mmCIF file of C-alpha atoms in Angstrom:
data_model
loop_
_atom_site.group_PDB
_atom_site.id
_atom_site.type_symbol
_atom_site.label_atom_id
_atom_site.label_comp_id
_atom_site.label_asym_id
_atom_site.label_seq_id
_atom_site.Cartn_x
_atom_site.Cartn_y
_atom_site.Cartn_z
ATOM 1 C CA UNK A 1 78.342 -71.622 -21.921
ATOM 2 C CA UNK A 2 77.105 -69.593 -19.000
ATOM 3 C CA UNK A 3 77.553 -70.742 -15.500
ATOM 4 C CA UNK A 4 76.020 -67.628 -13.920
ATOM 5 C CA UNK A 5 73.934 -68.731 -10.877
ATOM 6 C CA UNK A 6 70.301 -67.933 -10.922
ATOM 7 C CA UNK A 7 68.459 -66.114 -8.151
ATOM 8 C CA UNK A 8 67.338 -69.384 -6.427
ATOM 9 C CA UNK A 9 70.953 -70.903 -6.497
ATOM 10 C CA UNK A 10 72.418 -67.611 -5.219
ATOM 11 C CA UNK A 11 69.873 -67.449 -2.435
ATOM 12 C CA UNK A 12 70.816 -71.178 -1.341
ATOM 13 C CA UNK A 13 74.437 -70.351 -1.599
ATOM 14 C CA UNK A 14 73.953 -67.459 0.699
ATOM 15 C CA UNK A 15 71.961 -69.342 3.149
ATOM 16 C CA UNK A 16 74.210 -72.410 3.113
ATOM 17 C CA UNK A 17 77.286 -70.110 3.595
ATOM 18 C CA UNK A 18 75.686 -68.423 6.582
ATOM 19 C CA UNK A 19 74.813 -71.842 7.975
ATOM 20 C CA UNK A 20 78.367 -72.999 7.842
ATOM 21 C CA UNK A 21 79.643 -69.667 9.330
ATOM 22 C CA UNK A 22 77.376 -69.950 12.225
ATOM 23 C CA UNK A 23 77.124 -73.698 12.905
ATOM 24 C CA UNK A 24 79.814 -75.709 11.235
ATOM 25 C CA UNK A 25 83.100 -73.848 11.390
ATOM 26 C CA UNK A 26 82.736 -73.136 15.052
ATOM 27 C CA UNK A 27 82.087 -76.762 15.861
ATOM 28 C CA UNK A 28 85.033 -78.252 13.806
ATOM 29 C CA UNK A 29 87.409 -78.611 16.852
ATOM 30 C CA UNK A 30 84.646 -80.255 18.983
ATOM 31 C CA UNK A 31 83.947 -82.648 16.223
ATOM 32 C CA UNK A 32 87.634 -83.554 15.847
ATOM 33 C CA UNK A 33 88.036 -83.963 19.436
ATOM 34 C CA UNK A 34 85.099 -86.396 19.591
ATOM 35 C CA UNK A 35 85.660 -88.521 16.606
ATOM 36 C CA UNK A 36 89.499 -88.890 17.454
ATOM 37 C CA UNK A 37 88.875 -89.993 21.039
ATOM 38 C CA UNK A 38 89.090 -93.823 21.192
ATOM 39 C CA UNK A 39 86.488 -93.919 24.008
ATOM 40 C CA UNK A 40 83.942 -92.512 21.503
ATOM 41 C CA UNK A 41 84.714 -95.112 18.674
ATOM 42 C CA UNK A 42 81.766 -95.913 16.671
ATOM 43 C CA UNK A 43 79.581 -93.335 18.547
ATOM 44 C CA UNK A 44 77.906 -90.530 16.514
ATOM 45 C CA UNK A 45 79.135 -86.867 17.523
ATOM 46 C CA UNK A 46 76.272 -85.863 20.014
ATOM 47 C CA UNK A 47 75.684 -82.478 18.341
ATOM 48 C CA UNK A 48 74.999 -83.908 14.812
ATOM 49 C CA UNK A 49 71.317 -84.483 15.331
ATOM 50 C CA UNK A 50 70.764 -80.964 16.652
ATOM 51 C CA UNK A 51 72.464 -79.604 13.610
ATOM 52 C CA UNK A 52 70.596 -81.779 11.266
ATOM 53 C CA UNK A 53 67.239 -80.445 12.745
ATOM 54 C CA UNK A 54 68.390 -76.761 12.244
ATOM 55 C CA UNK A 55 69.592 -77.421 8.701
ATOM 56 C CA UNK A 56 66.173 -79.005 7.838
ATOM 57 C CA UNK A 57 64.228 -76.027 9.278
ATOM 58 C CA UNK A 58 66.371 -73.825 6.949
ATOM 59 C CA UNK A 59 65.367 -75.820 3.964
ATOM 60 C CA UNK A 60 69.039 -77.091 3.482
ATOM 61 C CA UNK A 61 67.936 -80.638 3.234
ATOM 62 C CA UNK A 62 68.568 -83.437 0.635
ATOM 63 C CA UNK A 63 69.600 -80.904 -1.852
ATOM 64 C CA UNK A 64 71.756 -83.501 -3.887
ATOM 65 C CA UNK A 65 68.696 -85.284 -5.574
ATOM 66 C CA UNK A 66 68.153 -83.807 -9.046
ATOM 67 C CA UNK A 67 64.667 -82.461 -10.047
ATOM 68 C CA UNK A 68 64.227 -85.704 -12.371
ATOM 69 C CA UNK A 69 63.313 -87.497 -9.098
ATOM 70 C CA UNK A 70 60.170 -85.567 -8.621
ATOM 71 C CA UNK A 71 58.528 -85.702 -5.143
ATOM 72 C CA UNK A 72 61.696 -86.958 -3.672
ATOM 73 C CA UNK A 73 63.880 -83.841 -5.101
ATOM 74 C CA UNK A 74 64.140 -80.300 -3.817
ATOM 75 C CA UNK A 75 64.047 -79.290 -7.419
ATOM 76 C CA UNK A 76 67.710 -78.538 -8.146
ATOM 77 C CA UNK A 77 69.656 -79.602 -10.993
ATOM 78 C CA UNK A 78 73.060 -80.964 -10.870
ATOM 79 C CA UNK A 79 74.399 -77.824 -12.101
ATOM 80 C CA UNK A 80 72.740 -75.956 -9.328
ATOM 81 C CA UNK A 81 73.779 -78.243 -6.632
ATOM 82 C CA UNK A 82 77.464 -78.267 -7.603
ATOM 83 C CA UNK A 83 78.305 -75.005 -5.845
ATOM 84 C CA UNK A 84 76.561 -76.191 -2.773
ATOM 85 C CA UNK A 85 78.480 -79.464 -2.669
ATOM 86 C CA UNK A 86 81.602 -77.272 -2.889
ATOM 87 C CA UNK A 87 80.685 -75.249 0.100
ATOM 88 C CA UNK A 88 79.856 -78.367 2.102
ATOM 89 C CA UNK A 89 83.247 -79.907 0.962
ATOM 90 C CA UNK A 90 85.140 -77.323 2.887
ATOM 91 C CA UNK A 91 84.284 -79.147 6.207
ATOM 92 C CA UNK A 92 84.008 -82.910 4.962
ATOM 93 C CA UNK A 93 81.641 -84.170 7.834
ATOM 94 C CA UNK A 94 79.180 -81.124 7.126
ATOM 95 C CA UNK A 95 77.544 -83.001 4.311
ATOM 96 C CA UNK A 96 75.777 -85.231 6.771
ATOM 97 C CA UNK A 97 74.208 -82.153 8.567
ATOM 98 C CA UNK A 98 72.232 -81.521 5.330
ATOM 99 C CA UNK A 99 71.680 -85.218 4.658
ATOM 100 C CA UNK A 100 73.826 -85.006 1.550
ATOM 101 C CA UNK A 101 76.655 -87.338 2.538
ATOM 102 C CA UNK A 102 77.917 -90.725 0.940
ATOM 103 C CA UNK A 103 77.274 -93.407 0.963
ATOM 104 C CA UNK A 104 73.725 -92.437 1.627
ATOM 105 C CA UNK A 105 73.350 -90.194 -1.338
ATOM 106 C CA UNK A 106 74.095 -92.906 -3.755
ATOM 107 C CA UNK A 107 71.771 -95.440 -2.108
ATOM 108 C CA UNK A 108 68.842 -92.900 -2.026
ATOM 109 C CA UNK A 109 69.432 -92.169 -5.657
ATOM 110 C CA UNK A 110 69.247 -96.080 -6.476
ATOM 111 C CA UNK A 111 65.975 -96.488 -4.377
ATOM 112 C CA UNK A 112 64.352 -93.304 -5.847
ATOM 113 C CA UNK A 113 65.246 -94.271 -9.393
ATOM 114 C CA UNK A 114 64.878 -98.089 -9.261
ATOM 115 C CA UNK A 115 63.235 -99.061 -6.139
ATOM 116 C CA UNK A 116 59.546 -100.416 -5.862
ATOM 117 C CA UNK A 117 57.091 -98.440 -3.995
ATOM 118 C CA UNK A 118 57.270 -100.842 -1.072
ATOM 119 C CA UNK A 119 61.121 -100.632 -0.962
ATOM 120 C CA UNK A 120 60.970 -96.785 -1.160
ATOM 121 C CA UNK A 121 58.328 -96.710 1.741
ATOM 122 C CA UNK A 122 60.478 -99.084 3.877
ATOM 123 C CA UNK A 123 64.116 -97.621 3.181
ATOM 124 C CA UNK A 124 64.012 -94.576 0.995
ATOM 125 C CA UNK A 125 61.663 -92.390 3.201
ATOM 126 C CA UNK A 126 63.715 -92.990 6.448
ATOM 127 C CA UNK A 127 66.915 -92.218 4.680
ATOM 128 C CA UNK A 128 65.370 -88.955 3.237
ATOM 129 C CA UNK A 129 64.276 -88.114 6.745
ATOM 130 C CA UNK A 130 67.749 -88.564 8.124
ATOM 131 C CA UNK A 131 66.431 -91.362 10.431
ATOM 132 C CA UNK A 132 68.921 -94.091 9.327
ATOM 133 C CA UNK A 133 72.049 -94.437 7.605
ATOM 134 C CA UNK A 134 73.244 -97.063 4.935
ATOM 135 C CA UNK A 135 76.181 -98.727 3.299
ATOM 136 C CA UNK A 136 76.964 -100.042 -0.094
ATOM 137 C CA UNK A 137 78.625 -103.447 -0.261
ATOM 138 C CA UNK A 138 80.638 -103.686 -3.590
ATOM 139 C CA UNK A 139 84.420 -104.065 -3.378
ATOM 140 C CA UNK A 140 85.962 -107.514 -2.452
ATOM 141 C CA UNK A 141 89.464 -108.464 -1.233
ATOM 142 C CA UNK A 142 90.055 -111.388 -3.603
ATOM 143 C CA UNK A 143 89.377 -109.665 -6.902
ATOM 144 C CA UNK A 144 90.396 -106.417 -8.630
ATOM 145 C CA UNK A 145 86.987 -104.689 -7.827
ATOM 146 C CA UNK A 146 87.792 -101.692 -9.935
ATOM 147 C CA UNK A 147 86.360 -104.031 -12.698
ATOM 148 C CA UNK A 148 82.907 -104.536 -11.276
ATOM 149 C CA UNK A 149 82.404 -107.512 -13.454
ATOM 150 C CA UNK A 150 84.890 -109.298 -11.210
ATOM 151 C CA UNK A 151 82.618 -109.259 -8.218
ATOM 152 C CA UNK A 152 82.198 -113.041 -6.962
ATOM 153 C CA UNK A 153 79.880 -112.775 -3.928
ATOM 154 C CA UNK A 154 77.008 -115.332 -4.568
ATOM 155 C CA UNK A 155 73.410 -114.222 -4.519
ATOM 156 C CA UNK A 156 71.463 -117.776 -4.812
ATOM 157 C CA UNK A 157 67.882 -118.223 -5.268
ATOM 158 C CA UNK A 158 66.382 -120.595 -2.704
ATOM 159 C CA UNK A 159 62.591 -120.884 -2.735
ATOM 160 C CA UNK A 160 61.066 -117.386 -1.871
ATOM 161 C CA UNK A 161 64.322 -116.165 -0.556
ATOM 162 C CA UNK A 162 67.913 -115.291 -1.814
ATOM 163 C CA UNK A 163 70.968 -116.745 0.126
ATOM 164 C CA UNK A 164 74.170 -114.605 0.047
ATOM 165 C CA UNK A 165 77.584 -115.716 0.713
ATOM 166 C CA UNK A 166 80.836 -113.824 0.057
ATOM 167 C CA UNK A 167 83.330 -111.286 1.361
ATOM 168 C CA UNK A 168 83.292 -107.607 1.193
ATOM 169 C CA UNK A 169 85.741 -104.808 2.218
ATOM 170 C CA UNK A 170 86.271 -101.088 2.532
ATOM 171 C CA UNK A 171 82.641 -100.760 3.431
ATOM 172 C CA UNK A 172 82.034 -97.198 4.420
ATOM 173 C CA UNK A 173 79.582 -96.460 7.256
ATOM 174 C CA UNK A 174 78.718 -100.012 8.603
ATOM 175 C CA UNK A 175 80.109 -99.369 11.883
ATOM 176 C CA UNK A 176 77.727 -96.564 12.693
ATOM 177 C CA UNK A 177 74.931 -97.699 14.989
ATOM 178 C CA UNK A 178 72.505 -95.758 12.789
ATOM 179 C CA UNK A 179 73.213 -97.751 9.768
ATOM 180 C CA UNK A 180 70.163 -100.020 9.080
ATOM 181 C CA UNK A 181 70.346 -100.618 5.513
ATOM 182 C CA UNK A 182 73.016 -102.480 3.162
ATOM 183 C CA UNK A 183 72.844 -102.445 -0.751
ATOM 184 C CA UNK A 184 74.794 -105.275 -1.973
ATOM 185 C CA UNK A 185 76.296 -105.972 -5.388
ATOM 186 C CA UNK A 186 76.662 -109.753 -6.111
ATOM 187 C CA UNK A 187 76.387 -112.385 -8.886
ATOM 188 C CA UNK A 188 73.014 -114.045 -9.522
ATOM 189 C CA UNK A 189 73.934 -115.841 -12.719
ATOM 190 C CA UNK A 190 77.519 -116.539 -13.448
ATOM 191 C CA UNK A 191 76.600 -118.007 -16.878
ATOM 192 C CA UNK A 192 74.787 -114.873 -18.037
ATOM 193 C CA UNK A 193 76.554 -112.311 -20.542
ATOM 194 C CA UNK A 194 79.384 -110.519 -18.790
ATOM 195 C CA UNK A 195 77.490 -107.411 -17.780
ATOM 196 C CA UNK A 196 74.153 -109.227 -16.854
ATOM 197 C CA UNK A 197 75.642 -111.489 -14.031
ATOM 198 C CA UNK A 198 75.407 -109.010 -11.258
ATOM 199 C CA UNK A 199 72.507 -107.953 -9.191
ATOM 200 C CA UNK A 200 71.880 -105.475 -6.438
ATOM 201 C CA UNK A 201 69.859 -106.567 -3.375
ATOM 202 C CA UNK A 202 68.639 -104.892 -0.032
ATOM 203 C CA UNK A 203 69.812 -106.454 3.147
ATOM 204 C CA UNK A 204 68.729 -105.164 6.616
ATOM 205 C CA UNK A 205 71.706 -104.649 8.624
ATOM 206 C CA UNK A 206 70.485 -106.785 11.488
ATOM 207 C CA UNK A 207 70.071 -109.968 9.156
ATOM 208 C CA UNK A 208 71.810 -112.864 10.692
ATOM 209 C CA UNK A 209 75.036 -113.962 8.946
ATOM 210 C CA UNK A 210 76.695 -110.512 8.696
ATOM 211 C CA UNK A 211 80.118 -110.816 10.278
ATOM 212 C CA UNK A 212 82.746 -107.887 10.674
ATOM 213 C CA UNK A 213 86.117 -109.475 10.130
ATOM 214 C CA UNK A 214 88.021 -106.361 10.981
ATOM 215 C CA UNK A 215 87.856 -102.642 11.002
ATOM 216 C CA UNK A 216 90.205 -101.040 8.366
ATOM 217 C CA UNK A 217 92.273 -98.045 9.199
ATOM 218 C CA UNK A 218 92.919 -95.473 6.489
ATOM 219 C CA UNK A 219 96.005 -93.319 6.775
ATOM 220 C CA UNK A 220 95.900 -94.063 10.516
ATOM 221 C CA UNK A 221 92.274 -93.142 11.020
ATOM 222 C CA UNK A 222 89.294 -95.279 11.923
ATOM 223 C CA UNK A 223 87.051 -92.723 10.386
ATOM 224 C CA UNK A 224 84.488 -93.094 13.267
ATOM 225 C CA UNK A 225 81.588 -93.365 13.542
ATOM 226 C CA UNK A 226 80.944 -94.909 10.185
ATOM 227 C CA UNK A 227 84.560 -96.550 9.560
ATOM 228 C CA UNK A 228 85.662 -98.843 6.996
ATOM 229 C CA UNK A 229 85.393 -102.779 7.558
ATOM 230 C CA UNK A 230 85.877 -106.049 5.943
ATOM 231 C CA UNK A 231 82.936 -108.350 6.216
ATOM 232 C CA UNK A 232 82.031 -111.887 5.740
ATOM 233 C CA UNK A 233 78.456 -112.777 4.594
ATOM 234 C CA UNK A 234 77.462 -116.379 5.635
ATOM 235 C CA UNK A 235 74.105 -117.629 4.580
ATOM 236 C CA UNK A 236 72.537 -114.166 4.689
ATOM 237 C CA UNK A 237 69.053 -114.831 3.856
ATOM 238 C CA UNK A 238 66.558 -112.119 2.486
ATOM 239 C CA UNK A 239 63.191 -112.402 0.567
ATOM 240 C CA UNK A 240 63.286 -112.137 -3.127
ATOM 241 C CA UNK A 241 61.276 -108.973 -2.946
ATOM 242 C CA UNK A 242 64.574 -107.305 -1.804
ATOM 243 C CA UNK A 243 66.200 -107.549 -5.308
ATOM 244 C CA UNK A 244 66.244 -104.142 -7.044
ATOM 245 C CA UNK A 245 64.969 -103.923 -10.547
ATOM 246 C CA UNK A 246 65.389 -107.790 -11.024
ATOM 247 C CA UNK A 247 68.138 -110.025 -11.626
ATOM 248 C CA UNK A 248 71.065 -109.091 -13.779
ATOM 249 C CA UNK A 249 70.660 -105.238 -13.302
ATOM 250 C CA UNK A 250 73.501 -104.808 -10.734
ATOM 251 C CA UNK A 251 76.062 -103.442 -13.294
ATOM 252 C CA UNK A 252 73.528 -100.884 -14.671
ATOM 253 C CA UNK A 253 72.503 -99.858 -11.206
ATOM 254 C CA UNK A 254 76.295 -99.398 -10.230
ATOM 255 C CA UNK A 255 77.000 -97.299 -13.299
ATOM 256 C CA UNK A 256 73.921 -95.003 -12.557
ATOM 257 C CA UNK A 257 74.659 -94.709 -8.940
ATOM 258 C CA UNK A 258 78.423 -93.580 -9.612
ATOM 259 C CA UNK A 259 77.921 -90.955 -12.053
ATOM 260 C CA UNK A 260 76.084 -88.223 -9.719
ATOM 261 C CA UNK A 261 78.201 -89.337 -6.860
ATOM 262 C CA UNK A 262 81.487 -88.546 -8.638
ATOM 263 C CA UNK A 263 80.271 -85.064 -9.242
ATOM 264 C CA UNK A 264 79.476 -84.626 -5.657
ATOM 265 C CA UNK A 265 82.898 -85.966 -4.644
ATOM 266 C CA UNK A 266 84.743 -83.734 -7.101
ATOM 267 C CA UNK A 267 83.007 -80.494 -6.003
ATOM 268 C CA UNK A 268 83.711 -81.277 -2.451
ATOM 269 C CA UNK A 269 87.331 -81.817 -3.203
ATOM 270 C CA UNK A 270 87.297 -78.294 -4.943
ATOM 271 C CA UNK A 271 85.748 -76.927 -1.741
ATOM 272 C CA UNK A 272 88.679 -78.351 0.076
ATOM 273 C CA UNK A 273 91.341 -77.229 -2.253
ATOM 274 C CA UNK A 274 89.814 -73.702 -2.243
ATOM 275 C CA UNK A 275 89.822 -73.557 1.663
ATOM 276 C CA UNK A 276 93.424 -74.924 1.729
ATOM 277 C CA UNK A 277 94.578 -72.148 -0.621
ATOM 278 C CA UNK A 278 92.722 -69.514 1.553
ATOM 279 C CA UNK A 279 94.433 -71.020 4.629
ATOM 280 C CA UNK A 280 97.812 -70.885 2.829
ATOM 281 C CA UNK A 281 97.468 -67.350 1.592
ATOM 282 C CA UNK A 282 96.764 -66.205 5.224
ATOM 283 C CA UNK A 283 99.735 -68.174 6.581
ATOM 284 C CA UNK A 284 102.371 -66.798 4.071
ATOM 285 C CA UNK A 285 101.085 -63.182 4.615
ATOM 286 C CA UNK A 286 101.840 -63.468 8.373
ATOM 287 C CA UNK A 287 105.035 -65.611 8.522
ATOM 288 C CA UNK A 288 108.514 -64.288 8.241
ATOM 289 C CA UNK A 289 111.595 -66.186 7.420
ATOM 290 C CA UNK A 290 115.079 -65.114 6.752
ATOM 291 C CA UNK A 291 113.819 -61.447 7.163
ATOM 292 C CA UNK A 292 111.149 -61.351 4.701
ATOM 293 C CA UNK A 293 107.357 -62.346 4.664
ATOM 294 C CA UNK A 294 106.757 -65.830 3.012
ATOM 295 C CA UNK A 295 104.375 -63.799 0.701
ATOM 296 C CA UNK A 296 107.212 -61.738 -0.712
ATOM 297 C CA UNK A 297 108.962 -65.070 -1.822
ATOM 298 C CA UNK A 298 108.594 -65.504 -5.669
ATOM 299 C CA UNK A 299 108.129 -69.140 -5.281
ATOM 300 C CA UNK A 300 105.303 -68.770 -2.882
ATOM 301 C CA UNK A 301 103.668 -66.437 -5.110
ATOM 302 C CA UNK A 302 103.900 -68.859 -7.985
ATOM 303 C CA UNK A 303 102.456 -71.752 -5.784
ATOM 304 C CA UNK A 304 99.570 -69.594 -4.953
ATOM 305 C CA UNK A 305 99.008 -68.444 -8.501
ATOM 306 C CA UNK A 306 99.306 -72.013 -9.953
ATOM 307 C CA UNK A 307 96.852 -73.304 -7.119
ATOM 308 C CA UNK A 308 94.347 -70.758 -8.010
ATOM 309 C CA UNK A 309 94.507 -71.519 -11.620
ATOM 310 C CA UNK A 310 94.122 -75.386 -11.071
ATOM 311 C CA UNK A 311 91.210 -74.797 -8.944
ATOM 312 C CA UNK A 312 89.432 -72.594 -11.483
ATOM 313 C CA UNK A 313 89.983 -75.164 -14.137
ATOM 314 C CA UNK A 314 88.723 -78.150 -12.237
ATOM 315 C CA UNK A 315 85.723 -76.105 -11.059
ATOM 316 C CA UNK A 316 84.740 -75.088 -14.610
ATOM 317 C CA UNK A 317 85.309 -78.681 -15.968
ATOM 318 C CA UNK A 318 83.236 -79.994 -13.120
ATOM 319 C CA UNK A 319 80.326 -77.360 -13.748
ATOM 320 C CA UNK A 320 80.519 -78.427 -17.549
ATOM 321 C CA UNK A 321 79.967 -82.117 -16.512
ATOM 322 C CA UNK A 322 77.205 -81.200 -14.350
ATOM 323 C CA UNK A 323 75.466 -79.224 -16.952
ATOM 324 C CA UNK A 324 75.998 -82.051 -19.496
ATOM 325 C CA UNK A 325 74.336 -84.569 -17.151
ATOM 326 C CA UNK A 326 71.346 -82.220 -16.857
ATOM 327 C CA UNK A 327 71.181 -81.686 -20.469
ATOM 328 C CA UNK A 328 71.888 -84.917 -21.918
ATOM 329 C CA UNK A 329 71.856 -87.528 -19.185
ATOM 330 C CA UNK A 330 74.649 -89.401 -17.359
ATOM 331 C CA UNK A 331 75.687 -91.723 -20.147
ATOM 332 C CA UNK A 332 76.147 -88.982 -22.627
ATOM 333 C CA UNK A 333 78.281 -87.205 -20.064
ATOM 334 C CA UNK A 334 80.478 -90.115 -19.121
ATOM 335 C CA UNK A 335 83.404 -88.468 -20.795
ATOM 336 C CA UNK A 336 83.192 -85.481 -18.730
ATOM 337 C CA UNK A 337 82.495 -87.423 -15.603
ATOM 338 C CA UNK A 338 85.585 -89.466 -16.101
ATOM 339 C CA UNK A 339 87.642 -86.291 -16.763
ATOM 340 C CA UNK A 340 86.609 -84.735 -13.436
ATOM 341 C CA UNK A 341 87.276 -87.766 -11.486
ATOM 342 C CA UNK A 342 90.799 -87.734 -13.023
ATOM 343 C CA UNK A 343 91.445 -84.058 -12.552
ATOM 344 C CA UNK A 344 89.665 -82.968 -9.238
ATOM 345 C CA UNK A 345 91.254 -85.120 -6.634
ATOM 346 C CA UNK A 346 94.663 -84.896 -8.040
ATOM 347 C CA UNK A 347 94.511 -81.098 -8.432
ATOM 348 C CA UNK A 348 93.291 -80.819 -4.715
ATOM 349 C CA UNK A 349 96.112 -83.193 -3.564
ATOM 350 C CA UNK A 350 98.480 -80.772 -5.399
ATOM 351 C CA UNK A 351 97.187 -77.625 -3.927
ATOM 352 C CA UNK A 352 97.295 -79.182 -0.392
ATOM 353 C CA UNK A 353 100.780 -80.332 -0.851
ATOM 354 C CA UNK A 354 101.929 -76.695 -1.617
ATOM 355 C CA UNK A 355 99.800 -75.582 1.361
ATOM 356 C CA UNK A 356 101.434 -78.062 3.562
ATOM 357 C CA UNK A 357 104.879 -77.104 2.508
ATOM 358 C CA UNK A 358 103.936 -73.325 3.182
ATOM 359 C CA UNK A 359 103.134 -74.401 6.873
ATOM 360 C CA UNK A 360 106.281 -76.367 7.559
ATOM 361 C CA UNK A 361 105.696 -78.688 10.429
ATOM 362 C CA UNK A 362 102.335 -77.308 11.250
ATOM 363 C CA UNK A 363 101.178 -78.526 7.828
ATOM 364 C CA UNK A 364 101.327 -82.030 8.712
ATOM 365 C CA UNK A 365 99.661 -81.738 11.968
ATOM 366 C CA UNK A 366 95.943 -81.476 12.997
ATOM 367 C CA UNK A 367 96.411 -77.793 13.674
ATOM 368 C CA UNK A 368 94.646 -77.091 10.261
ATOM 369 C CA UNK A 369 92.531 -79.249 8.356
ATOM 370 C CA UNK A 370 94.873 -79.408 5.432
ATOM 371 C CA UNK A 371 96.640 -82.711 6.182
ATOM 372 C CA UNK A 372 93.148 -84.402 6.640
ATOM 373 C CA UNK A 373 92.210 -82.985 3.274
ATOM 374 C CA UNK A 374 95.305 -84.338 1.688
ATOM 375 C CA UNK A 375 94.712 -87.840 2.868
ATOM 376 C CA UNK A 376 91.019 -87.833 1.949
ATOM 377 C CA UNK A 377 91.738 -86.794 -1.624
ATOM 378 C CA UNK A 378 94.468 -89.397 -2.065
ATOM 379 C CA UNK A 379 91.972 -91.980 -0.850
ATOM 380 C CA UNK A 380 89.590 -90.419 -3.518
ATOM 381 C CA UNK A 381 91.832 -91.470 -6.375
ATOM 382 C CA UNK A 382 90.898 -95.013 -5.629
ATOM 383 C CA UNK A 383 87.438 -94.662 -4.383
ATOM 384 C CA UNK A 384 84.758 -94.857 -7.137
ATOM 385 C CA UNK A 385 87.286 -96.338 -9.426
ATOM 386 C CA UNK A 386 91.153 -95.652 -9.669
ATOM 387 C CA UNK A 387 92.522 -93.039 -11.839
ATOM 388 C CA UNK A 388 93.824 -95.476 -14.401
ATOM 389 C CA UNK A 389 90.311 -97.073 -14.995
ATOM 390 C CA UNK A 390 88.898 -93.466 -15.587
ATOM 391 C CA UNK A 391 91.780 -92.664 -17.917
ATOM 392 C CA UNK A 392 91.563 -95.946 -19.797
ATOM 393 C CA UNK A 393 87.888 -95.450 -20.423
ATOM 394 C CA UNK A 394 88.116 -91.694 -21.246
ATOM 395 C CA UNK A 395 91.101 -92.597 -23.709
ATOM 396 C CA UNK A 396 88.793 -95.271 -25.371
ATOM 397 C CA UNK A 397 86.020 -93.032 -25.763
ATOM 398 C CA UNK A 398 88.126 -90.198 -27.301
ATOM 399 C CA UNK A 399 89.940 -92.519 -29.668
ATOM 400 C CA UNK A 400 86.585 -94.029 -31.038
ATOM 401 C CA UNK A 401 85.203 -90.365 -31.280
ATOM 402 C CA UNK A 402 88.211 -89.075 -33.168
ATOM 403 C CA UNK A 403 88.601 -92.227 -35.251
ATOM 404 C CA UNK A 404 85.067 -91.555 -36.386
ATOM 405 C CA UNK A 405 85.992 -88.058 -37.435
ATOM 406 C CA UNK A 406 83.798 -86.203 -34.904
#
């Protein structure tokens, strides 16, 4: 299996790397100062639109959409996009600059794959243009939402409309004033077979009946401007034309949405781990304790060597998953997608833990991005399904495969 990049991908890697060097890394402190200032809560960083215009002019825009999406895609495969996602991941907020950030990416894929022409014109085109942002409403506080069939929010038919009632939480991005579109997963038919009870429906953000119960804090951060929030939906009324694919397709849509997104998350985690390792290596070469540079300590060298090995292993596994998605489709690649979701965030967390230790007190501060990387990857071990769910599904798949003698 050859993961050597072709000339097109090499060119994009070089262009993206140069853009990061010129426009992203120099703005990290300014971005941090803005989003952590409580006076700016839920306000987008003022420079973000300017950087988005520059990225679009460079052709570094909507890179995530695979070539199968035709006119909506820049023509990249999942395998070709993977190293680009890794580079963006080195500065987590940078993905928005290239219109490649969650939850918009997953919502754009849903609309591009399953949406009607009218839905695409109204919602997908503005998202592709970076004119609006969006949120995905799935998780609920009263049930274990790692099992999507538990979702209880009611989507009830009423004449030419649907009326929606329920509670949602950990809704990323909804506090951003640019958020204009919500995709909600709820239950249209509780009497249908288990995986056909759910549907996905479009809700304009300004629809009456959407109430913010509270803003949720993640490891002490509001994650402004998008935030995380708990919502109450009370008699939210939308036209029946807002249903995506028809009733009973919600579980299928959710599964299709999460596969590519997991590739993106994992490659970004690898980018953060790689950067943490590089920062760690520079730190230990320039720090002296007990009369010796830290880089001369055997335990430090072992930590760096182990970290490099683990990053390479996770990177190769993720590239293999991306390649399998391109060749055989998301369903056939589900074992590899589960594997990388198990491996990548935990690997990144381990590397960052070593980097934090090498920095001492500085490692837990905001003087480097490492502590932020650590908490983000701890969160990712729950987002898009907890580790245990992916391990259970992967174990089930492998037992069946080996039981059949393959």
